[in-house]
PDB file of C-alpha atoms in Angstrom:
ATOM      1  CA  UNK A 802       0.000   0.000   0.000  1.00 86.00           C
ATOM      2  CA  UNK A 803       0.963   3.669  -0.052  1.00 92.00           C
ATOM      3  CA  UNK A 804       0.031   6.597   2.159  1.00 95.00           C
ATOM      4  CA  UNK A 805      -0.167   9.929   0.357  1.00 97.00           C
ATOM      5  CA  UNK A 806       0.102  13.225   2.226  1.00 97.00           C
ATOM      6  CA  UNK A 807      -1.070  16.390   0.554  1.00 97.00           C
ATOM      7  CA  UNK A 808      -0.665  19.935   1.723  1.00 96.00           C
ATOM      8  CA  UNK A 809      -2.242  22.316   2.136  1.00 97.00           C
ATOM      9  CA  UNK A 810      -5.512  20.542   2.872  1.00 97.00           C
ATOM     10  CA  UNK A 811      -7.410  23.712   2.009  1.00 97.00           C
ATOM     11  CA  UNK A 812      -6.720  27.292   1.036  1.00 97.00           C
ATOM     12  CA  UNK A 813      -8.537  30.452   0.093  1.00 97.00           C
ATOM     13  CA  UNK A 814      -6.702  32.488  -2.529  1.00 96.00           C
ATOM     14  CA  UNK A 815      -7.107  35.741  -4.345  1.00 97.00           C
ATOM     15  CA  UNK A 816      -7.710  35.946  -8.067  1.00 97.00           C
ATOM     16  CA  UNK A 817      -4.503  36.243 -10.065  1.00 97.00           C
ATOM     17  CA  UNK A 818      -2.261  34.535  -7.520  1.00 97.00           C
ATOM     18  CA  UNK A 819      -0.724  31.046  -7.666  1.00 98.00           C
ATOM     19  CA  UNK A 820      -0.817  28.114  -5.254  1.00 98.00           C
ATOM     20  CA  UNK A 821       1.545  25.152  -5.091  1.00 98.00           C
ATOM     21  CA  UNK A 822       0.209  21.872  -3.741  1.00 98.00           C
ATOM     22  CA  UNK A 823       2.662  19.312  -2.423  1.00 98.00           C
ATOM     23  CA  UNK A 824       2.234  15.547  -2.555  1.00 98.00           C
ATOM     24  CA  UNK A 825       4.453  13.174  -0.567  1.00 98.00           C
ATOM     25  CA  UNK A 826       4.188   9.376  -0.742  1.00 97.00           C
ATOM     26  CA  UNK A 827       5.525   7.226   2.079  1.00 96.00           C
ATOM     27  CA  UNK A 828       7.091   4.697  -0.307  1.00 94.00           C
ATOM     28  CA  UNK A 829       8.329   4.501  -3.876  1.00 91.00           C
ATOM     29  CA  UNK A 830       5.658   4.503  -6.550  1.00 91.00           C
ATOM     30  CA  UNK A 831       5.892   4.057 -10.275  1.00 89.00           C
ATOM     31  CA  UNK A 832       3.396   6.628 -11.469  1.00 89.00           C
ATOM     32  CA  UNK A 833       1.906   9.789  -9.956  1.00 94.00           C
ATOM     33  CA  UNK A 834      -1.143  11.685 -11.171  1.00 95.00           C
ATOM     34  CA  UNK A 835      -3.028  14.879 -10.431  1.00 97.00           C
ATOM     35  CA  UNK A 836      -6.839  14.956 -10.572  1.00 97.00           C
ATOM     36  CA  UNK A 837      -9.420  17.691 -10.181  1.00 97.00           C
ATOM     37  CA  UNK A 838     -12.813  17.072  -8.596  1.00 96.00           C
ATOM     38  CA  UNK A 839     -15.361  19.837  -9.027  1.00 93.00           C
ATOM     39  CA  UNK A 840     -18.646  19.776  -7.085  1.00 87.00           C
ATOM     40  CA  UNK A 841     -21.046  17.260  -8.574  1.00 84.00           C
ATOM     41  CA  UNK A 842     -18.536  16.245 -11.221  1.00 90.00           C
ATOM     42  CA  UNK A 843     -16.351  13.224 -11.784  1.00 91.00           C
ATOM     43  CA  UNK A 844     -12.651  13.121 -11.091  1.00 95.00           C
ATOM     44  CA  UNK A 845     -10.863  14.601 -14.080  1.00 95.00           C
ATOM     45  CA  UNK A 846      -7.253  13.719 -14.799  1.00 95.00           C
ATOM     46  CA  UNK A 847      -5.091  16.822 -15.182  1.00 97.00           C
ATOM     47  CA  UNK A 848      -1.751  15.194 -15.912  1.00 96.00           C
ATOM     48  CA  UNK A 849       0.671  12.375 -15.256  1.00 93.00           C
ATOM     49  CA  UNK A 850       3.708  13.546 -13.302  1.00 94.00           C
ATOM     50  CA  UNK A 851       6.856  12.062 -14.838  1.00 88.00           C
ATOM     51  CA  UNK A 852      10.019  11.773 -12.828  1.00 89.00           C
ATOM     52  CA  UNK A 853      12.756  13.966 -14.180  1.00 84.00           C
ATOM     53  CA  UNK A 854      10.846  15.096 -17.245  1.00 86.00           C
ATOM     54  CA  UNK A 855       7.883  17.191 -18.263  1.00 90.00           C
ATOM     55  CA  UNK A 856       4.450  16.050 -17.169  1.00 94.00           C
ATOM     56  CA  UNK A 857       2.011  14.580 -19.662  1.00 94.00           C
ATOM     57  CA  UNK A 858      -1.113  16.732 -19.785  1.00 96.00           C
ATOM     58  CA  UNK A 859      -4.643  15.696 -20.691  1.00 94.00           C
ATOM     59  CA  UNK A 860      -6.724  17.537 -23.224  1.00 93.00           C
ATOM     60  CA  UNK A 861      -7.841  20.896 -21.862  1.00 95.00           C
ATOM     61  CA  UNK A 862      -4.947  21.274 -19.407  1.00 97.00           C
ATOM     62  CA  UNK A 863      -1.712  23.102 -20.187  1.00 96.00           C
ATOM     63  CA  UNK A 864       1.651  23.422 -18.519  1.00 96.00           C
ATOM     64  CA  UNK A 865       1.498  27.216 -18.205  1.00 97.00           C
ATOM     65  CA  UNK A 866      -1.632  26.970 -16.099  1.00 98.00           C
ATOM     66  CA  UNK A 867      -0.768  23.798 -14.159  1.00 98.00           C
ATOM     67  CA  UNK A 868       3.004  23.371 -13.923  1.00 97.00           C
ATOM     68  CA  UNK A 869       3.946  20.055 -12.330  1.00 97.00           C
ATOM     69  CA  UNK A 870       7.204  18.802 -10.909  1.00 95.00           C
ATOM     70  CA  UNK A 871       8.316  15.336  -9.851  1.00 95.00           C
ATOM     71  CA  UNK A 872      11.925  15.465  -8.730  1.00 93.00           C
ATOM     72  CA  UNK A 873      11.992  11.933  -7.313  1.00 93.00           C
ATOM     73  CA  UNK A 874       9.918   8.745  -6.962  1.00 92.00           C
ATOM     74  CA  UNK A 875       7.950   9.895  -3.911  1.00 95.00           C
ATOM     75  CA  UNK A 876       7.280  13.626  -4.320  1.00 96.00           C
ATOM     76  CA  UNK A 877       5.364  15.841  -6.708  1.00 97.00           C
ATOM     77  CA  UNK A 878       3.967  19.364  -6.805  1.00 97.00           C
ATOM     78  CA  UNK A 879       1.109  20.919  -8.735  1.00 98.00           C
ATOM     79  CA  UNK A 880       0.904  24.685  -9.133  1.00 98.00           C
ATOM     80  CA  UNK A 881      -2.360  26.362 -10.054  1.00 98.00           C
ATOM     81  CA  UNK A 882      -1.258  29.590 -11.745  1.00 98.00           C
ATOM     82  CA  UNK A 883      -2.982  32.920 -12.237  1.00 97.00           C
ATOM     83  CA  UNK A 884      -6.055  31.629 -10.459  1.00 97.00           C
ATOM     84  CA  UNK A 885      -9.630  32.574 -11.231  1.00 97.00           C
ATOM     85  CA  UNK A 886     -12.846  31.563  -9.418  1.00 96.00           C
ATOM     86  CA  UNK A 887     -13.300  28.784 -12.020  1.00 95.00           C
ATOM     87  CA  UNK A 888     -10.244  27.062 -10.523  1.00 96.00           C
ATOM     88  CA  UNK A 889     -12.095  26.544  -7.245  1.00 96.00           C
ATOM     89  CA  UNK A 890     -12.114  22.786  -6.826  1.00 97.00           C
ATOM     90  CA  UNK A 891     -10.610  19.853  -4.966  1.00 97.00           C
ATOM     91  CA  UNK A 892      -7.218  18.801  -6.311  1.00 98.00           C
ATOM     92  CA  UNK A 893      -6.151  15.228  -5.646  1.00 98.00           C
ATOM     93  CA  UNK A 894      -2.766  13.579  -5.914  1.00 98.00           C
ATOM     94  CA  UNK A 895      -2.725   9.871  -6.708  1.00 96.00           C
ATOM     95  CA  UNK A 896      -0.137   7.192  -7.331  1.00 94.00           C
ATOM     96  CA  UNK A 897       0.239   3.591  -8.322  1.00 91.00           C
ATOM     97  CA  UNK A 898       2.838   0.957  -7.560  1.00 88.00           C
ATOM     98  CA  UNK A 899       2.061  -1.041 -10.635  1.00 78.00           C
ATOM     99  CA  UNK A 900       4.426  -2.214 -13.300  1.00 71.00           C
ATOM    100  CA  UNK A 901       2.716  -0.249 -16.021  1.00 65.00           C
ATOM    101  CA  UNK A 902       0.248  -2.868 -17.191  1.00 70.00           C
ATOM    102  CA  UNK A 903      -2.446  -0.295 -16.580  1.00 66.00           C
ATOM    103  CA  UNK A 904      -4.781  -2.218 -14.319  1.00 73.00           C
ATOM    104  CA  UNK A 905      -3.251  -1.387 -10.982  1.00 82.00           C
ATOM    105  CA  UNK A 906      -5.224   0.328  -8.273  1.00 89.00           C
ATOM    106  CA  UNK A 907      -4.687   3.978  -7.463  1.00 93.00           C
ATOM    107  CA  UNK A 908      -3.886   5.410  -4.046  1.00 95.00           C
ATOM    108  CA  UNK A 909      -5.160   8.928  -3.351  1.00 97.00           C
ATOM    109  CA  UNK A 910      -4.270  11.743  -1.034  1.00 97.00           C
ATOM    110  CA  UNK A 911      -7.012  13.488   0.949  1.00 96.00           C
ATOM    111  CA  UNK A 912      -7.109  16.363  -1.488  1.00 97.00           C
ATOM    112  CA  UNK A 913      -6.649  20.121  -1.405  1.00 98.00           C
ATOM    113  CA  UNK A 914      -9.823  22.183  -1.246  1.00 97.00           C
ATOM    114  CA  UNK A 915      -9.096  25.383  -3.152  1.00 97.00           C
ATOM    115  CA  UNK A 916     -11.389  28.416  -3.108  1.00 97.00           C
ATOM    116  CA  UNK A 917     -10.543  31.400  -5.316  1.00 97.00           C
ATOM    117  CA  UNK A 918     -12.147  34.750  -4.520  1.00 96.00           C
TER     118      UNK A 918
ATOM    119  CA  UNK B1152     -18.631  10.996 -26.897  1.00 78.00           C
ATOM    120  CA  UNK B1153     -17.580   8.721 -24.056  1.00 81.00           C
ATOM    121  CA  UNK B1154     -19.885   8.638 -21.066  1.00 91.00           C
ATOM    122  CA  UNK B1155     -19.868   6.936 -17.682  1.00 95.00           C
ATOM    123  CA  UNK B1156     -23.165   7.155 -15.853  1.00 95.00           C
ATOM    124  CA  UNK B1157     -23.910   6.576 -12.201  1.00 96.00           C
ATOM    125  CA  UNK B1158     -27.163   7.434 -10.503  1.00 92.00           C
ATOM    126  CA  UNK B1159     -27.041  11.007  -9.213  1.00 89.00           C
ATOM    127  CA  UNK B1160     -29.706  10.322  -6.595  1.00 93.00           C
ATOM    128  CA  UNK B1161     -28.549   9.029  -3.245  1.00 95.00           C
ATOM    129  CA  UNK B1162     -29.502   5.461  -2.396  1.00 96.00           C
ATOM    130  CA  UNK B1163     -31.130   5.287   1.033  1.00 97.00           C
ATOM    131  CA  UNK B1164     -31.214   1.750   2.357  1.00 97.00           C
ATOM    132  CA  UNK B1165     -32.113   0.053   5.593  1.00 97.00           C
ATOM    133  CA  UNK B1166     -29.321  -1.568   7.586  1.00 97.00           C
ATOM    134  CA  UNK B1167     -28.978  -5.260   6.779  1.00 97.00           C
ATOM    135  CA  UNK B1168     -30.343  -4.960   3.237  1.00 97.00           C
ATOM    136  CA  UNK B1169     -28.344  -5.234   0.024  1.00 97.00           C
ATOM    137  CA  UNK B1170     -27.389  -1.997  -1.710  1.00 97.00           C
ATOM    138  CA  UNK B1171     -27.005  -2.225  -5.492  1.00 98.00           C
ATOM    139  CA  UNK B1172     -25.345   0.482  -7.552  1.00 98.00           C
ATOM    140  CA  UNK B1173     -25.129   0.708 -11.329  1.00 98.00           C
ATOM    141  CA  UNK B1174     -22.384   1.977 -13.603  1.00 97.00           C
ATOM    142  CA  UNK B1175     -23.296   2.290 -17.279  1.00 97.00           C
ATOM    143  CA  UNK B1176     -20.950   3.381 -20.011  1.00 96.00           C
ATOM    144  CA  UNK B1177     -21.170   4.279 -23.682  1.00 93.00           C
ATOM    145  CA  UNK B1178     -18.570   4.622 -26.419  1.00 88.00           C
ATOM    146  CA  UNK B1179     -16.038   2.775 -24.295  1.00 86.00           C
ATOM    147  CA  UNK B1180     -14.391  -0.583 -24.586  1.00 86.00           C
ATOM    148  CA  UNK B1181     -12.721  -0.878 -21.195  1.00 89.00           C
ATOM    149  CA  UNK B1182     -10.293  -3.650 -20.423  1.00 89.00           C
ATOM    150  CA  UNK B1183     -11.197  -3.447 -16.744  1.00 92.00           C
ATOM    151  CA  UNK B1184     -13.376  -1.598 -14.307  1.00 93.00           C
ATOM    152  CA  UNK B1185     -12.595  -0.487 -10.770  1.00 95.00           C
ATOM    153  CA  UNK B1186     -14.774   0.597  -7.855  1.00 97.00           C
ATOM    154  CA  UNK B1187     -13.686   3.125  -5.238  1.00 98.00           C
ATOM    155  CA  UNK B1188     -15.195   4.415  -2.026  1.00 98.00           C
ATOM    156  CA  UNK B1189     -14.984   8.105  -1.134  1.00 97.00           C
ATOM    157  CA  UNK B1190     -15.843   9.612   2.225  1.00 96.00           C
ATOM    158  CA  UNK B1191     -16.421  13.372   2.674  1.00 93.00           C
ATOM    159  CA  UNK B1192     -13.143  15.286   2.761  1.00 91.00           C
ATOM    160  CA  UNK B1193     -11.120  12.231   1.786  1.00 95.00           C
ATOM    161  CA  UNK B1194      -9.649  10.830  -1.387  1.00 96.00           C
ATOM    162  CA  UNK B1195     -11.100   7.724  -3.045  1.00 97.00           C
ATOM    163  CA  UNK B1196     -10.082   4.324  -1.689  1.00 97.00           C
ATOM    164  CA  UNK B1197      -9.793   1.311  -3.994  1.00 96.00           C
ATOM    165  CA  UNK B1198     -12.259  -1.529  -3.393  1.00 97.00           C
ATOM    166  CA  UNK B1199     -12.371  -3.952  -6.314  1.00 96.00           C
ATOM    167  CA  UNK B1200     -11.152  -4.474  -9.868  1.00 94.00           C
ATOM    168  CA  UNK B1201     -12.897  -6.649 -12.449  1.00 95.00           C
ATOM    169  CA  UNK B1202     -11.530  -7.440 -15.898  1.00 92.00           C
ATOM    170  CA  UNK B1203     -13.455  -7.662 -19.163  1.00 91.00           C
ATOM    171  CA  UNK B1204     -13.211 -11.457 -19.221  1.00 91.00           C
ATOM    172  CA  UNK B1205     -14.568 -11.798 -15.672  1.00 93.00           C
ATOM    173  CA  UNK B1206     -18.271 -11.923 -14.898  1.00 91.00           C
ATOM    174  CA  UNK B1207     -18.149 -11.471 -11.146  1.00 96.00           C
ATOM    175  CA  UNK B1208     -15.750 -10.576  -8.340  1.00 96.00           C
ATOM    176  CA  UNK B1209     -16.294 -10.777  -4.593  1.00 97.00           C
ATOM    177  CA  UNK B1210     -14.542  -9.322  -1.577  1.00 95.00           C
ATOM    178  CA  UNK B1211     -16.085  -9.873   1.832  1.00 96.00           C
ATOM    179  CA  UNK B1212     -19.565  -8.256   1.642  1.00 97.00           C
ATOM    180  CA  UNK B1213     -18.901  -6.654  -1.745  1.00 98.00           C
ATOM    181  CA  UNK B1214     -19.751  -8.122  -5.129  1.00 98.00           C
ATOM    182  CA  UNK B1215     -19.135  -6.641  -8.568  1.00 98.00           C
ATOM    183  CA  UNK B1216     -20.423  -7.846 -11.917  1.00 97.00           C
ATOM    184  CA  UNK B1217     -19.304  -6.745 -15.352  1.00 95.00           C
ATOM    185  CA  UNK B1218     -21.412  -7.206 -18.483  1.00 94.00           C
ATOM    186  CA  UNK B1219     -19.563  -5.957 -21.561  1.00 91.00           C
ATOM    187  CA  UNK B1220     -22.598  -6.663 -23.761  1.00 93.00           C
ATOM    188  CA  UNK B1221     -24.871  -4.446 -21.674  1.00 94.00           C
ATOM    189  CA  UNK B1222     -21.932  -2.073 -21.021  1.00 95.00           C
ATOM    190  CA  UNK B1223     -22.757  -2.163 -17.362  1.00 96.00           C
ATOM    191  CA  UNK B1224     -21.280  -2.986 -13.968  1.00 96.00           C
ATOM    192  CA  UNK B1225     -23.302  -3.653 -10.828  1.00 98.00           C
ATOM    193  CA  UNK B1226     -21.856  -3.109  -7.359  1.00 98.00           C
ATOM    194  CA  UNK B1227     -23.521  -4.844  -4.419  1.00 98.00           C
ATOM    195  CA  UNK B1228     -23.039  -4.324  -0.696  1.00 98.00           C
ATOM    196  CA  UNK B1229     -24.695  -7.161   1.181  1.00 97.00           C
ATOM    197  CA  UNK B1230     -25.795  -6.906   4.817  1.00 97.00           C
ATOM    198  CA  UNK B1231     -25.214  -3.166   4.639  1.00 97.00           C
ATOM    199  CA  UNK B1232     -24.077  -1.269   7.730  1.00 97.00           C
ATOM    200  CA  UNK B1233     -24.167   2.439   8.627  1.00 97.00           C
ATOM    201  CA  UNK B1234     -20.371   2.441   8.199  1.00 97.00           C
ATOM    202  CA  UNK B1235     -20.926   1.646   4.512  1.00 98.00           C
ATOM    203  CA  UNK B1236     -22.439   5.118   4.019  1.00 98.00           C
ATOM    204  CA  UNK B1237     -20.217   6.859   1.470  1.00 97.00           C
ATOM    205  CA  UNK B1238     -19.993   7.760  -2.206  1.00 97.00           C
ATOM    206  CA  UNK B1239     -18.976   4.944  -4.534  1.00 98.00           C
ATOM    207  CA  UNK B1240     -17.169   5.668  -7.795  1.00 97.00           C
ATOM    208  CA  UNK B1241     -16.717   3.442 -10.795  1.00 97.00           C
ATOM    209  CA  UNK B1242     -13.719   3.907 -13.047  1.00 95.00           C
ATOM    210  CA  UNK B1243     -12.875   2.433 -16.436  1.00 93.00           C
ATOM    211  CA  UNK B1244      -9.461   1.791 -17.858  1.00 89.00           C
ATOM    212  CA  UNK B1245      -7.430   0.231 -20.600  1.00 83.00           C
ATOM    213  CA  UNK B1246      -4.226  -1.742 -20.265  1.00 77.00           C
ATOM    214  CA  UNK B1247      -0.966   0.087 -20.537  1.00 73.00           C
ATOM    215  CA  UNK B1248      -1.520   3.543 -19.156  1.00 70.00           C
ATOM    216  CA  UNK B1249      -3.214   3.662 -15.715  1.00 72.00           C
ATOM    217  CA  UNK B1250      -5.320   6.602 -16.896  1.00 83.00           C
ATOM    218  CA  UNK B1251      -8.738   5.912 -15.405  1.00 89.00           C
ATOM    219  CA  UNK B1252     -11.991   7.579 -16.427  1.00 91.00           C
ATOM    220  CA  UNK B1253     -14.273   8.057 -13.438  1.00 95.00           C
ATOM    221  CA  UNK B1254     -18.014   8.289 -13.060  1.00 96.00           C
ATOM    222  CA  UNK B1255     -19.525  11.019 -10.875  1.00 96.00           C
ATOM    223  CA  UNK B1256     -20.216   8.601  -8.060  1.00 96.00           C
ATOM    224  CA  UNK B1257     -23.345   7.403  -6.300  1.00 97.00           C
ATOM    225  CA  UNK B1258     -23.989   8.182  -2.642  1.00 96.00           C
ATOM    226  CA  UNK B1259     -25.206   5.417  -0.334  1.00 98.00           C
ATOM    227  CA  UNK B1260     -26.867   6.181   2.996  1.00 98.00           C
ATOM    228  CA  UNK B1261     -27.451   3.202   5.268  1.00 97.00           C
ATOM    229  CA  UNK B1262     -30.183   3.881   7.800  1.00 97.00           C
ATOM    230  CA  UNK B1263     -29.830   2.147  11.189  1.00 95.00           C
TER     231      UNK B1263
END
């Protein structure tokens, strides 16, 4: 198993500012992901955080808005840049210990509740 | 376009009864399907995985079925308990990339 710690757990930010969310896993994982969960909506994958290289972004998400780092096997950050009220959401870090076959379960952090005024 | 549908209405069920949730999908050909539990203020927690060539999977009081012809999965909680109250998410995936597509989730409320 893997325990994922995310911080901050919640924040209230002003429009136009940026927030960096940190994700720490208690053991080595193969893949790390960032999801967004808006009220009443499904979890939406933002990007796959790749160790030592640029993240792989899903359609509708770009690096300038959501820069991601993954300097090692257990840590990743997501920055929400130039925030607007539409960015208000829960952001979730997740990881898998699988070998890349694609059917491994995901572990999730508790999420970061972001409110943008 | 691809769609994953779960009932948006909460399922209220008496303790001890069986709760049954449905996950329907369209324009997908998933290799496997996963079910997660999510409590308020927490991230989802993995429960079960069922592959396209499997009809049924069980884990303790949980049972999942997968019908690729109907494009549907059923999730059952037998002998439900108040502690089972949560939102349950289904997620579809293909081999090789770990990129899951999630449904919106279905809330279950077990009444003592």
